[in-house]
Structure formats: C-alpha cells, structure tokens
Amino acid sequence: FCAKTKKPFSHMTPVGQDSFEYASNFASEPCPEGLVTIQGNKVRILALERIGDSVFSQNTVRLKCTPRKFIKHPTHNYLIILETDHRTHTNQDKEEIKAELKANTRDEEDMDRDDDEDDDLPEREYGTIKAPEGTWASYIRIYDPHDNVTHDMIELEDNQASISLCTCVFHDTRGEPYLIVGTVKDLRPNPKSAKGGALLTFRFTDDGTKLELVHKTVVGGIPHALCPFQGRLICGIDNIVRLYDLGRRKLLRKCENKNIPNSIVSIQKHANRIYVADITESIHYLKFSKDQLVMFADNWTPRWITCMCPLDFRTMAGADKFGNIFVTRLAEGVNDDMDLDAGGKNWMWDRNAPNSAPQKAEEIVQYHVGDMVTSMNKTELTPGGQEVLVYTTIMGSIGALVPVQSRDDADFFQLLEMHLRQENPPLCGRDHLAYRSKYFPVKDVIDGDFCELFTTLPYVKQRDIAEQLDRQPEDVCKRLEDMRNKVM
C-alpha cells in the first residue's frame, strides 16, 4: 500500500497477505481510516498507518462567522482573520432577542423554575436566530496557530460588514505596522446597495496580540481591495483607485484615478507599478508618478477577474470566473514615463473610455482549468526549488503551473500529449483539446494531469507511444517523474 509523504516518493508497507480480489475504502468508529478487502470467501478489514502525522499536522478552529480573508502578521506568526456573515445578529442583539422571547413566552409554571437554570441551546446544533436581509455580523480575530489560541477578537458594530484588510507601514512611523480593514455599512447583496464604506485603522499592542482602534475614515463607496505601496495605502473603492497616507484623525487622500471601467476586485504592486483588476475588464497597469496615478496600459480581452499574481515587472498571471488561467506581458518597448501620446494630447486626463489606455498587454498563455480559480501565488514548494505558480479552485483543488526551462522538454511533453489524445481518448468521447480551449484557444500550456495517464496505460500502448517518441517506456516515466519532482 502507498501513502503520500513529504518526500517526492511513496512509502511502501508490506501487508503479508496474498493478493486481494477487491478493495474499497472503509471507515467506522474503531477504524476511522481503513480498507475492506475480499480474498476468496474471506473479508478482511485493514487499518492504515497514519504516516503523515509525524510530518503534517492540522487543527480545527471554530469561528464565530464565515472566514472571508486572512493575512499573516508582518513580524509575528499570528493570523489576522476577517469573519463576516449575512443575515446574522451580533452577540448583543442575540441576547436582547432571547431575553425578549423569554419574557413573552414565560408562563406561571416557568416562574417556579430556578432563575439560574441555563436553558440556552447550542447554536451549532440547533441553529441561530434568523436576521432580516441587510443585517451583518463581523469579527476581527488575532489567532496564534502555534499555540492554538485566540489572543484578541473585535466585534464590529453599527451593522458593518468587513470585506478587505491589509497591513501597512506608513511614512514616519518608525517601521510600526498598522492594520487597515475595509468595511461597508448596511450592505444589501441583491440589488446591491450600501450606505457607504469606511477604513478602520488599528494599531498592534502587546507584541501584536491586541488591536487598538486609531481612527475611522469614511469613504464614498465600497473598499473592495487594499494594498500597501511605498509607505502609503492604495485602496480600490468601487471603480476608483485612491492613495492614502496616515493622518492624526483619519487617513489623508493624496491622489486618485477614476478611469477603471466598473469595479475593482484586486490590487497588486511591483516596484513603482500598480496592477488593478477590474471585475469585467481584465487587468489595468498604473504608475505612480508626480503625485498622480497614471494608467499607461491595459488588455484587449475583457475578463471577469477572480484573482491575479505578478510574476515579474512586465508579466501578470490571472484567472477569471469561467475557469481560465492566463498570463499577460507588456512589450519591452512599453513606455510608462511619457505624459503625452503620439497625437500630443495629455492622456492622463483625456482617456476615460474602457480599454482606452495607449498601450496594450499581450496574452502569452491561455489555459482552461475547468473550475473557478479563487487564489494564486508564485512560490517555492521545496527549499531552493524551482518557482511555480500555485492556484486553488472553488471545489477544493490545488494545482501548480511549472515553467518548462528547455526547448527539448517542451517538445517532448507536447508530442506526448498529442499521442495520448489519439491513443487514450476520454471515456465520454469529449475532445481533450476542445475542452482545454473552451473559451480561448489553449496556448503554450501542456496538460500535466493528462500526461500522467501514460503510466496507467497497458504496456503495449506505452511501448507504441514511446516508439513514436524514439524512447523506451521507462524513459518516458522517468521524464514524468523528474518534472513532478520539480514541484514536490
């Protein structure tokens, strides 16, 4: 039997039995993780070793509301979690409603009972009081994953829903980090309406375990995205990109750009460039110059962006709500310093239409995942290993895009994928190439999951495919394993 470990190979455990005719998953109270097998007229239940306990560990933390976003403390290993639920009462409102219900339903027989008797039912088992539409409960929690302890939890009042957060080190604060939380008041999802948003500025105290409210800044819209930038704060408020600095009584507005077409969903930065994702119009490229936010490039293709990640100074990776992953790159000759276009107009102010930036980004990668991507990040999964683009989907999948560094590897896996499409078509008859090109033609991406099916084919088919590649089946399996080891 095999079980995945932290190392890039499988752990083999001898069973000491003859081969089984059939095996299936089995779970019960004395054997939570096991297998039920059939061998002749005998049925055996096998308990598997928990090999991963010595390598991995997990803890379940019960929260008050649904976790929306979380970030890591910049100097301590604490997690700052935003919890928000719609149609949910706050703790104070629940106590008032329960007291009113008890007063209205208590009869003479109930009066004889002991007043100290606790007859409250647990909400996790029996549910909670349903709140009307437009009622929100929000919490800010500081959690220590090492000790499994919640150090601080703040409940937002005045029917505020927390939707964004970030930490920022402002100018002239001697490196002290501040927590910025974007909230909206009286939000109604459908039709979408609100009574305005606000930015709450908190200071960390007691070695980052407590939060102290510094001030509250009222903004004109919903702050969907926050990002620190060169000692200041960039905020995406509806379709406005705004730059704030820290003040004594509130955050001070420095400059803004109103040329985003619809609504901002994400903001990223790299050096002095700012990347802004619109909800329907893909990624826009801005630069902070001369106390102004100038849009100098955008994309031709409209996309419903769900997440994005900067790969380098000119390259951005993103995903849309239809399950597509793409990579855009600015040309080497893109000029983000000019103030005038070729016609002599000042395009800082005269370009207000959607997709009207003077320069365009080129899409160099297209790939249909088949599931809506919720997050992505460029990282190393092993110390000193190759950087990969890791993404997660709404159905719980975790995938990685690995850059192919040599032309020989690219040609090899591309030919392998082509032969697998012919020798191992999908069971339901759907064309693999058409599926990966559902919305846009697939471009410069090789389906690694599909290539892994080579090891599941009968040896005759493996030999036929390997001969067309001028290799042995063992060589093909070795190339697949080497590419897999680059990730894990």
Short mmCIF file of C-alpha atoms in Angstrom, two decimals:
data_model
loop_
_atom_site.label_atom_id
_atom_site.label_comp_id
_atom_site.label_asym_id
_atom_site.label_seq_id
_atom_site.Cartn_x
_atom_site.Cartn_y
_atom_site.Cartn_z
CA PHE A 1 0.00 0.00 0.00
CA CYS A 2 1.13 3.53 -0.72
CA ALA A 3 0.69 6.76 1.18
CA LYS A 4 1.97 10.15 0.19
CA THR A 5 4.64 11.66 2.41
CA LYS A 6 6.51 14.93 2.35
CA LYS A 7 9.24 13.38 0.19
CA PRO A 8 8.60 13.07 -3.57
CA PHE A 9 8.15 9.28 -3.46
CA SER A 10 5.65 6.79 -2.00
CA HIS A 11 6.03 4.90 1.26
CA MET A 12 5.62 1.14 0.78
CA THR A 13 4.26 -1.02 3.62
CA PRO A 14 4.21 -4.84 3.22
CA VAL A 15 0.89 -6.46 4.05
CA GLY A 16 1.99 -10.08 4.41
CA GLN A 17 -1.07 -11.43 2.61
CA ASP A 18 -1.87 -12.88 -0.78
CA SER A 19 -3.22 -10.58 -3.47
CA PHE A 20 -6.75 -9.26 -2.91
CA GLU A 21 -9.56 -9.62 -5.38
CA TYR A 22 -11.23 -6.36 -4.39
CA ALA A 23 -10.57 -3.47 -2.00
CA SER A 24 -12.54 -0.38 -1.04
CA ASN A 25 -12.45 2.45 1.47
CA PHE A 26 -13.80 1.70 4.93
CA ALA A 27 -14.46 3.94 7.93
CA SER A 28 -16.00 3.15 11.30
CA GLU A 29 -15.66 4.30 14.90
CA PRO A 30 -12.87 1.84 15.87
CA CYS A 31 -11.21 2.15 12.43
CA PRO A 32 -11.66 5.69 11.08
CA GLU A 33 -9.30 5.15 8.13
CA GLY A 34 -9.04 1.69 6.65
CA LEU A 35 -9.72 -0.71 3.80
CA VAL A 36 -12.14 -3.59 3.43
CA THR A 37 -10.82 -6.37 1.17
CA ILE A 38 -12.10 -9.62 -0.32
CA GLN A 39 -9.90 -12.70 -0.79
CA GLY A 40 -11.80 -15.78 -1.84
CA ASN A 41 -14.55 -16.28 0.74
CA LYS A 42 -12.84 -14.10 3.36
CA VAL A 43 -13.44 -10.44 4.16
CA ARG A 44 -10.64 -8.55 5.88
CA ILE A 45 -10.54 -5.02 7.31
CA LEU A 46 -7.11 -3.38 7.28
CA ALA A 47 -6.17 -0.30 9.31
CA LEU A 48 -3.65 2.00 7.63
CA GLU A 49 -0.82 3.70 9.46
CA ARG A 50 -1.13 7.44 9.87
CA ILE A 51 2.21 8.11 8.24
CA GLY A 52 1.55 11.81 7.78
CA ASP A 53 1.11 12.52 11.49
CA SER A 54 4.86 12.82 12.01
CA VAL A 55 5.21 15.22 9.06
CA PHE A 56 1.97 17.17 8.83
CA SER A 57 -0.44 18.37 11.49
CA GLN A 58 -3.78 20.13 11.43
CA ASN A 59 -6.01 21.88 13.93
CA THR A 60 -9.67 22.76 13.59
CA VAL A 61 -10.62 26.18 14.92
CA ARG A 62 -14.29 27.04 15.37
CA LEU A 63 -15.02 30.61 14.32
CA LYS A 64 -17.97 32.84 15.06
CA CYS A 65 -18.75 33.55 11.39
CA THR A 66 -17.61 32.53 7.94
CA PRO A 67 -13.92 33.38 7.38
CA ARG A 68 -13.63 35.76 4.42
CA LYS A 69 -9.95 36.72 4.34
CA PHE A 70 -6.86 36.34 6.47
CA ILE A 71 -3.29 37.62 6.43
CA LYS A 72 -0.14 36.96 8.42
CA HIS A 73 1.22 39.45 10.92
CA PRO A 74 4.32 41.09 9.37
CA THR A 75 6.59 40.42 12.36
CA HIS A 76 4.88 37.64 14.35
CA ASN A 77 3.47 34.29 13.33
CA TYR A 78 -0.10 35.34 14.05
CA LEU A 79 -3.04 35.16 11.69
CA ILE A 80 -5.45 38.07 11.36
CA ILE A 81 -8.82 36.67 10.25
CA LEU A 82 -11.89 38.50 8.96
CA GLU A 83 -15.18 36.78 9.79
CA THR A 84 -18.40 38.03 8.22
CA ASP A 85 -21.90 36.56 7.81
CA HIS A 86 -25.02 37.97 6.20
CA ARG A 87 -28.43 37.81 7.91
CA THR A 88 -26.76 37.22 11.27
CA HIS A 89 -27.24 39.09 14.53
CA THR A 90 -24.38 40.30 16.70
CA ASN A 91 -23.94 38.85 20.18
CA GLN A 92 -25.60 41.84 21.82
CA ASP A 93 -28.63 41.65 19.53
CA LYS A 94 -28.96 37.91 20.16
CA GLU A 95 -29.01 38.41 23.93
CA GLU A 96 -31.66 41.12 23.64
CA ILE A 97 -33.84 38.98 21.37
CA LYS A 98 -33.51 35.94 23.62
CA ALA A 99 -34.41 37.97 26.71
CA GLU A 100 -37.46 39.40 24.95
CA LEU A 101 -38.61 35.96 23.80
CA LYS A 102 -38.22 34.53 27.29
CA ALA A 103 -40.22 37.39 28.78
CA ASN A 104 -43.05 36.92 26.29
CA THR A 105 -43.28 33.13 26.48
CA ARG A 106 -42.78 32.56 30.20
CA ASP A 107 -45.89 31.32 32.00
CA GLU A 108 -46.69 30.63 35.64
CA GLU A 109 -45.09 27.16 35.53
CA ASP A 110 -41.85 28.60 34.23
CA MET A 111 -41.79 31.15 37.03
CA ASP A 112 -41.37 28.33 39.56
CA ARG A 113 -38.11 27.21 38.00
CA ASP A 114 -34.75 28.35 39.26
CA ASP A 115 -33.72 31.59 37.61
CA ASP A 116 -30.12 30.40 37.42
CA GLU A 117 -31.01 27.42 35.24
CA ASP A 118 -29.45 27.72 31.82
CA ASP A 119 -31.84 26.55 29.09
CA ASP A 120 -29.97 28.03 26.09
CA LEU A 121 -29.48 25.52 23.29
CA PRO A 122 -26.15 25.36 21.42
CA GLU A 123 -26.36 27.27 18.14
CA ARG A 124 -24.11 24.85 16.23
CA GLU A 125 -26.59 22.04 16.79
CA TYR A 126 -29.96 23.81 16.82
CA GLY A 127 -29.28 26.86 14.65
CA THR A 128 -29.47 30.55 15.44
CA ILE A 129 -31.98 33.36 15.14
CA LYS A 130 -32.52 34.36 11.52
CA ALA A 131 -31.87 38.03 10.88
CA PRO A 132 -33.52 40.16 8.17
CA GLU A 133 -31.77 40.94 4.90
CA GLY A 134 -29.08 43.58 5.17
CA THR A 135 -28.04 42.54 8.70
CA TRP A 136 -24.36 41.67 9.14
CA ALA A 137 -22.12 40.34 11.90
CA SER A 138 -18.36 40.83 11.55
CA TYR A 139 -15.35 39.98 13.70
CA ILE A 140 -11.61 40.61 13.55
CA ARG A 141 -9.64 37.81 15.18
CA ILE A 142 -5.93 37.51 16.04
CA TYR A 143 -5.12 33.82 16.17
CA ASP A 144 -1.89 32.08 17.15
CA PRO A 145 -1.67 28.83 15.13
CA HIS A 146 1.33 27.59 17.11
CA ASP A 147 -0.41 27.62 20.49
CA ASN A 148 -3.95 27.31 19.05
CA VAL A 149 -5.04 30.41 20.99
CA THR A 150 -7.17 33.42 20.04
CA HIS A 151 -5.43 36.44 21.53
CA ASP A 152 -7.99 39.08 20.58
CA MET A 153 -11.35 39.32 18.84
CA ILE A 154 -13.14 42.57 18.00
CA GLU A 155 -16.80 42.71 17.03
CA LEU A 156 -17.75 45.42 14.55
CA GLU A 157 -20.79 47.48 15.43
CA ASP A 158 -23.26 49.65 13.53
CA ASN A 159 -24.10 46.84 11.04
CA GLN A 160 -20.69 46.92 9.37
CA ALA A 161 -19.51 44.12 7.08
CA SER A 162 -15.74 43.66 6.79
CA ILE A 163 -14.66 42.83 3.24
CA SER A 164 -10.94 43.64 2.93
CA LEU A 165 -7.81 44.02 5.05
CA CYS A 166 -4.06 44.52 4.83
CA THR A 167 -1.12 45.62 6.95
CA CYS A 168 0.74 48.79 6.03
CA VAL A 169 3.87 50.54 7.31
CA PHE A 170 3.35 54.27 6.75
CA HIS A 171 5.95 57.01 6.47
CA ASP A 172 7.34 58.44 9.71
CA THR A 173 6.03 55.59 11.88
CA ARG A 174 9.47 54.07 12.62
CA GLY A 175 8.52 50.80 10.96
CA GLU A 176 5.40 50.24 13.05
CA PRO A 177 2.80 48.20 11.12
CA TYR A 178 -0.87 49.20 11.08
CA LEU A 179 -3.88 47.06 10.26
CA ILE A 180 -6.33 48.54 7.76
CA VAL A 181 -9.80 46.97 7.50
CA GLY A 182 -12.29 47.96 4.80
CA THR A 183 -15.93 47.85 5.86
CA VAL A 184 -19.31 48.70 4.36
CA LYS A 185 -22.47 49.70 6.21
CA ASP A 186 -25.98 48.29 5.59
CA LEU A 187 -24.92 46.27 2.55
CA ARG A 188 -27.67 44.54 0.56
CA PRO A 189 -26.35 41.98 -1.95
CA ASN A 190 -29.30 41.92 -4.37
CA PRO A 191 -29.91 44.51 -5.65
CA LYS A 192 -26.54 45.73 -4.48
CA SER A 193 -26.76 48.82 -2.31
CA ALA A 194 -24.98 50.27 0.71
CA LYS A 195 -24.83 53.41 2.83
CA GLY A 196 -21.12 53.96 2.35
CA GLY A 197 -17.87 52.37 3.37
CA ALA A 198 -15.11 53.08 5.83
CA LEU A 199 -11.46 52.28 6.51
CA LEU A 200 -10.68 51.25 10.09
CA THR A 201 -7.08 51.83 11.17
CA PHE A 202 -5.82 49.67 14.05
CA ARG A 203 -2.54 49.69 15.94
CA PHE A 204 -0.98 46.48 17.26
CA THR A 205 -0.25 46.40 21.00
CA ASP A 206 1.15 43.83 23.47
CA ASP A 207 3.58 42.34 20.94
CA GLY A 208 0.94 42.08 18.22
CA THR A 209 -1.64 40.22 20.32
CA LYS A 210 -4.11 43.11 20.76
CA LEU A 211 -5.71 45.69 18.47
CA GLU A 212 -6.34 49.34 19.28
CA LEU A 213 -8.56 51.46 17.03
CA VAL A 214 -6.72 54.61 15.92
CA HIS A 215 -9.37 56.25 13.74
CA LYS A 216 -12.09 55.64 11.19
CA THR A 217 -12.03 57.12 7.68
CA VAL A 218 -15.33 57.40 5.80
CA VAL A 219 -15.08 56.72 2.06
CA GLY A 220 -17.69 57.23 -0.62
CA GLY A 221 -18.00 53.61 -1.78
CA ILE A 222 -17.17 50.01 -1.00
CA PRO A 223 -13.43 49.37 -0.38
CA HIS A 224 -13.05 46.05 -2.18
CA ALA A 225 -9.22 45.96 -2.33
CA LEU A 226 -6.36 47.27 -0.17
CA CYS A 227 -2.61 47.19 -0.81
CA PRO A 228 0.44 48.87 0.82
CA PHE A 229 2.56 50.93 -1.54
CA GLN A 230 5.77 52.85 -0.77
CA GLY A 231 4.77 53.85 2.76
CA ARG A 232 1.19 54.63 1.77
CA LEU A 233 -2.07 52.77 1.21
CA ILE A 234 -3.74 52.05 -2.13
CA CYS A 235 -7.47 51.49 -1.87
CA GLY A 236 -9.88 50.30 -4.57
CA ILE A 237 -13.22 51.98 -3.84
CA ASP A 238 -15.81 50.86 -6.40
CA ASN A 239 -14.12 51.98 -9.66
CA ILE A 240 -11.70 54.47 -8.09
CA VAL A 241 -8.06 53.82 -7.26
CA ARG A 242 -7.14 56.10 -4.36
CA LEU A 243 -3.87 56.69 -2.50
CA TYR A 244 -3.99 57.43 1.25
CA ASP A 245 -1.44 58.48 3.84
CA LEU A 246 -1.66 58.27 7.62
CA GLY A 247 -3.07 61.27 9.48
CA ARG A 248 -3.83 62.00 13.12
CA ARG A 249 -7.63 61.90 12.88
CA LYS A 250 -8.13 59.97 9.64
CA LEU A 251 -6.38 58.75 6.52
CA LEU A 252 -5.40 61.60 4.19
CA ARG A 253 -6.30 61.38 0.49
CA LYS A 254 -3.31 62.10 -1.76
CA CYS A 255 -4.45 61.32 -5.31
CA GLU A 256 -6.85 59.08 -7.23
CA ASN A 257 -7.63 57.65 -10.65
CA LYS A 258 -11.23 57.27 -11.85
CA ASN A 259 -10.57 55.54 -15.18
CA ILE A 260 -11.33 51.98 -14.09
CA PRO A 261 -14.46 50.91 -16.03
CA ASN A 262 -16.60 49.06 -13.46
CA SER A 263 -15.48 47.81 -10.06
CA ILE A 264 -12.07 46.94 -8.62
CA VAL A 265 -11.65 43.43 -7.20
CA SER A 266 -7.89 43.20 -6.59
CA ILE A 267 -4.77 45.39 -6.42
CA GLN A 268 -1.15 44.22 -6.63
CA LYS A 269 2.13 46.12 -6.81
CA HIS A 270 5.66 45.62 -8.12
CA ALA A 271 8.25 48.39 -7.69
CA ASN A 272 6.53 51.62 -8.78
CA ARG A 273 3.87 49.90 -10.89
CA ILE A 274 0.35 49.15 -9.72
CA TYR A 275 -1.77 46.36 -11.20
CA VAL A 276 -5.53 46.79 -10.86
CA ALA A 277 -8.06 44.06 -11.70
CA ASP A 278 -11.50 45.15 -12.84
CA ILE A 279 -14.43 42.83 -12.28
CA THR A 280 -15.21 42.57 -16.03
CA GLU A 281 -12.39 44.35 -17.91
CA SER A 282 -9.28 42.34 -17.00
CA ILE A 283 -6.06 43.94 -15.68
CA HIS A 284 -5.03 47.60 -15.89
CA TYR A 285 -1.48 48.89 -15.42
CA LEU A 286 -0.90 52.12 -13.48
CA LYS A 287 2.15 54.03 -12.37
CA PHE A 288 2.57 56.49 -9.53
CA SER A 289 4.42 59.49 -10.96
CA LYS A 290 4.49 63.17 -9.98
CA ASP A 291 1.85 62.62 -7.26
CA GLN A 292 -0.52 61.16 -9.85
CA LEU A 293 -1.81 57.69 -10.67
CA VAL A 294 -1.47 57.26 -14.42
CA MET A 295 -2.91 54.36 -16.42
CA PHE A 296 -0.50 53.52 -19.24
CA ALA A 297 -1.62 50.04 -20.40
CA ASP A 298 -4.48 47.55 -20.27
CA ASN A 299 -5.73 44.40 -22.04
CA TRP A 300 -7.73 43.89 -25.20
CA THR A 301 -9.74 40.92 -23.90
CA PRO A 302 -12.47 41.54 -21.29
CA ARG A 303 -12.31 39.07 -18.39
CA TRP A 304 -14.22 38.57 -15.15
CA ILE A 305 -11.20 38.51 -12.86
CA THR A 306 -11.25 36.43 -9.66
CA CYS A 307 -7.55 36.65 -8.72
CA MET A 308 -4.16 37.67 -10.10
CA CYS A 309 -0.47 37.46 -9.23
CA PRO A 310 2.56 39.44 -10.51
CA LEU A 311 5.26 37.19 -11.97
CA ASP A 312 7.81 39.88 -12.79
CA PHE A 313 7.94 43.58 -13.68
CA ARG A 314 6.22 43.08 -17.05
CA THR A 315 4.25 39.84 -16.56
CA MET A 316 0.97 39.18 -14.75
CA ALA A 317 -0.91 35.92 -14.22
CA GLY A 318 -4.65 35.95 -13.65
CA ALA A 319 -7.81 33.85 -13.65
CA ASP A 320 -11.45 34.54 -14.45
CA LYS A 321 -14.74 33.21 -13.12
CA PHE A 322 -15.18 30.83 -16.07
CA GLY A 323 -12.18 28.68 -15.10
CA ASN A 324 -9.49 30.17 -17.37
CA ILE A 325 -5.90 30.91 -16.38
CA PHE A 326 -3.94 33.40 -18.47
CA VAL A 327 -0.64 35.25 -18.45
CA THR A 328 -0.19 38.73 -19.94
CA ARG A 329 3.08 40.50 -20.65
CA LEU A 330 3.92 44.05 -21.58
CA ALA A 331 6.22 44.52 -24.55
CA GLU A 332 9.80 45.56 -23.86
CA GLY A 333 9.24 48.89 -25.57
CA VAL A 334 6.32 49.94 -23.36
CA ASN A 335 6.88 53.45 -22.08
CA ASP A 336 5.27 54.27 -18.73
CA ASP A 337 7.03 57.64 -18.28
CA MET A 338 5.55 59.70 -21.13
CA ASP A 339 2.95 62.37 -20.41
CA LEU A 340 1.78 62.89 -24.00
CA ASP A 341 0.62 60.43 -26.61
CA ALA A 342 1.55 60.48 -30.31
CA GLY A 343 -1.22 62.99 -31.06
CA GLY A 344 0.04 65.46 -28.50
CA LYS A 345 -2.87 65.04 -26.07
CA ASN A 346 -2.44 64.71 -22.36
CA TRP A 347 -3.67 61.13 -21.96
CA MET A 348 -3.61 61.33 -18.18
CA TRP A 349 -6.95 63.12 -18.32
CA ASP A 350 -8.40 62.53 -21.79
CA ARG A 351 -8.61 58.72 -21.70
CA ASN A 352 -11.77 57.84 -19.80
CA ALA A 353 -13.37 55.14 -22.00
CA PRO A 354 -12.90 51.42 -21.15
CA ASN A 355 -9.80 49.81 -22.66
CA SER A 356 -8.60 53.21 -23.87
CA ALA A 357 -5.06 53.06 -22.50
CA PRO A 358 -2.47 53.98 -25.15
CA GLN A 359 -0.60 50.64 -24.84
CA LYS A 360 -1.78 47.04 -24.68
CA ALA A 361 -0.52 43.91 -22.94
CA GLU A 362 -0.06 40.71 -24.92
CA GLU A 363 -1.58 37.45 -23.70
CA ILE A 364 1.11 34.78 -23.91
CA VAL A 365 -0.61 31.89 -22.04
CA GLN A 366 -4.19 30.57 -22.20
CA TYR A 367 -5.50 27.50 -20.38
CA HIS A 368 -8.94 26.29 -19.26
CA VAL A 369 -8.79 24.63 -15.84
CA GLY A 370 -12.46 23.67 -15.68
CA ASP A 371 -13.04 25.12 -12.21
CA MET A 372 -13.18 28.69 -10.94
CA VAL A 373 -9.78 29.69 -9.55
CA THR A 374 -10.02 31.54 -6.23
CA SER A 375 -6.35 32.32 -5.48
CA MET A 376 -2.87 32.01 -6.96
CA ASN A 377 0.64 32.72 -5.78
CA LYS A 378 4.21 32.34 -7.06
CA THR A 379 6.21 30.32 -4.57
CA GLU A 380 8.74 27.54 -3.96
CA LEU A 381 7.24 24.32 -2.61
CA THR A 382 10.66 22.97 -1.62
CA PRO A 383 13.60 24.95 -0.18
CA GLY A 384 15.82 26.03 -3.04
CA GLY A 385 13.48 24.50 -5.58
CA GLN A 386 12.03 25.95 -8.75
CA GLU A 387 9.43 28.67 -8.50
CA VAL A 388 5.95 27.55 -9.57
CA LEU A 389 2.56 29.21 -9.84
CA VAL A 390 0.24 27.52 -7.32
CA TYR A 391 -3.51 28.02 -7.64
CA THR A 392 -6.59 26.85 -5.74
CA THR A 393 -10.13 26.35 -7.01
CA ILE A 394 -13.57 26.77 -5.52
CA MET A 395 -14.13 22.98 -5.45
CA GLY A 396 -11.03 22.42 -3.30
CA SER A 397 -8.39 21.51 -5.87
CA ILE A 398 -4.77 22.68 -5.62
CA GLY A 399 -2.75 22.87 -8.83
CA ALA A 400 0.60 24.16 -10.00
CA LEU A 401 1.93 25.57 -13.25
CA VAL A 402 5.60 24.70 -13.73
CA PRO A 403 7.71 26.71 -16.21
CA VAL A 404 9.42 24.49 -18.78
CA GLN A 405 13.00 25.73 -19.00
CA SER A 406 14.28 23.90 -22.09
CA ARG A 407 13.01 23.53 -25.63
CA ASP A 408 13.72 19.78 -25.51
CA ASP A 409 11.33 19.29 -22.56
CA ALA A 410 8.68 21.43 -24.22
CA ASP A 411 8.82 19.45 -27.48
CA PHE A 412 8.86 16.12 -25.65
CA PHE A 413 5.80 16.74 -23.49
CA GLN A 414 3.92 18.39 -26.34
CA LEU A 415 4.42 15.28 -28.51
CA LEU A 416 3.48 13.02 -25.59
CA GLU A 417 0.27 14.97 -25.07
CA MET A 418 -0.55 14.75 -28.78
CA HIS A 419 -0.08 10.96 -28.91
CA LEU A 420 -2.10 10.46 -25.73
CA ARG A 421 -5.02 12.30 -27.31
CA GLN A 422 -5.02 9.71 -30.08
CA GLU A 423 -4.25 6.55 -28.09
CA ASN A 424 -6.22 7.34 -24.92
CA PRO A 425 -9.30 9.44 -25.76
CA PRO A 426 -11.68 10.42 -22.92
CA LEU A 427 -14.23 7.83 -21.86
CA CYS A 428 -17.21 10.00 -22.82
CA GLY A 429 -15.74 10.89 -26.20
CA ARG A 430 -15.08 14.56 -25.49
CA ASP A 431 -12.15 16.06 -27.33
CA HIS A 432 -9.35 16.96 -24.92
CA LEU A 433 -8.05 19.86 -26.99
CA ALA A 434 -11.54 21.35 -27.32
CA TYR A 435 -12.05 21.12 -23.55
CA ARG A 436 -8.82 22.94 -22.68
CA SER A 437 -9.78 25.58 -25.31
CA LYS A 438 -13.36 26.03 -24.13
CA TYR A 439 -13.33 29.85 -24.09
CA PHE A 440 -9.95 30.71 -25.62
CA PRO A 441 -7.60 28.51 -27.68
CA VAL A 442 -5.09 26.86 -25.37
CA LYS A 443 -1.69 28.47 -25.78
CA ASP A 444 1.75 27.39 -24.54
CA VAL A 445 0.44 25.11 -21.77
CA ILE A 446 0.86 21.32 -21.57
CA ASP A 447 -1.69 19.35 -19.56
CA GLY A 448 0.44 17.56 -16.97
CA ASP A 449 -2.50 15.61 -15.49
CA PHE A 450 -3.23 14.23 -18.94
CA CYS A 451 0.41 13.25 -19.49
CA GLU A 452 0.41 11.40 -16.16
CA LEU A 453 -2.15 8.99 -17.65
CA PHE A 454 0.71 7.44 -19.61
CA THR A 455 1.64 5.29 -16.60
CA THR A 456 -1.91 3.89 -16.38
CA LEU A 457 -1.98 2.63 -19.97
CA PRO A 458 -1.36 -1.03 -20.86
CA TYR A 459 2.27 -1.79 -21.59
CA VAL A 460 1.52 -2.37 -25.29
CA LYS A 461 0.18 1.17 -25.69
CA GLN A 462 3.03 2.58 -23.63
CA ARG A 463 5.52 0.88 -25.94
CA ASP A 464 3.75 2.16 -29.08
CA ILE A 465 3.75 5.76 -27.83
CA ALA A 466 7.36 5.53 -26.64
CA GLU A 467 8.48 4.21 -30.03
CA GLN A 468 6.93 7.22 -31.74
CA LEU A 469 8.95 9.37 -29.34
CA ASP A 470 12.13 7.34 -30.04
CA ARG A 471 12.34 6.29 -26.41
CA GLN A 472 11.61 3.41 -24.08
CA PRO A 473 8.54 3.41 -21.79
CA GLU A 474 10.87 3.57 -18.77
CA ASP A 475 12.48 6.73 -20.16
CA VAL A 476 9.08 8.41 -20.56
CA CYS A 477 8.12 7.52 -16.97
CA LYS A 478 11.47 8.90 -15.79
CA ARG A 479 10.86 12.21 -17.57
CA LEU A 480 7.42 12.46 -15.97
CA GLU A 481 8.88 11.75 -12.53
CA ASP A 482 11.62 14.35 -12.98
CA MET A 483 9.06 17.01 -13.90
CA ARG A 484 6.94 16.03 -10.91
CA ASN A 485 9.93 16.27 -8.58
CA LYS A 486 10.48 19.89 -9.65
CA VAL A 487 7.22 20.74 -7.89
CA MET A 488 7.38 18.46 -4.83
#
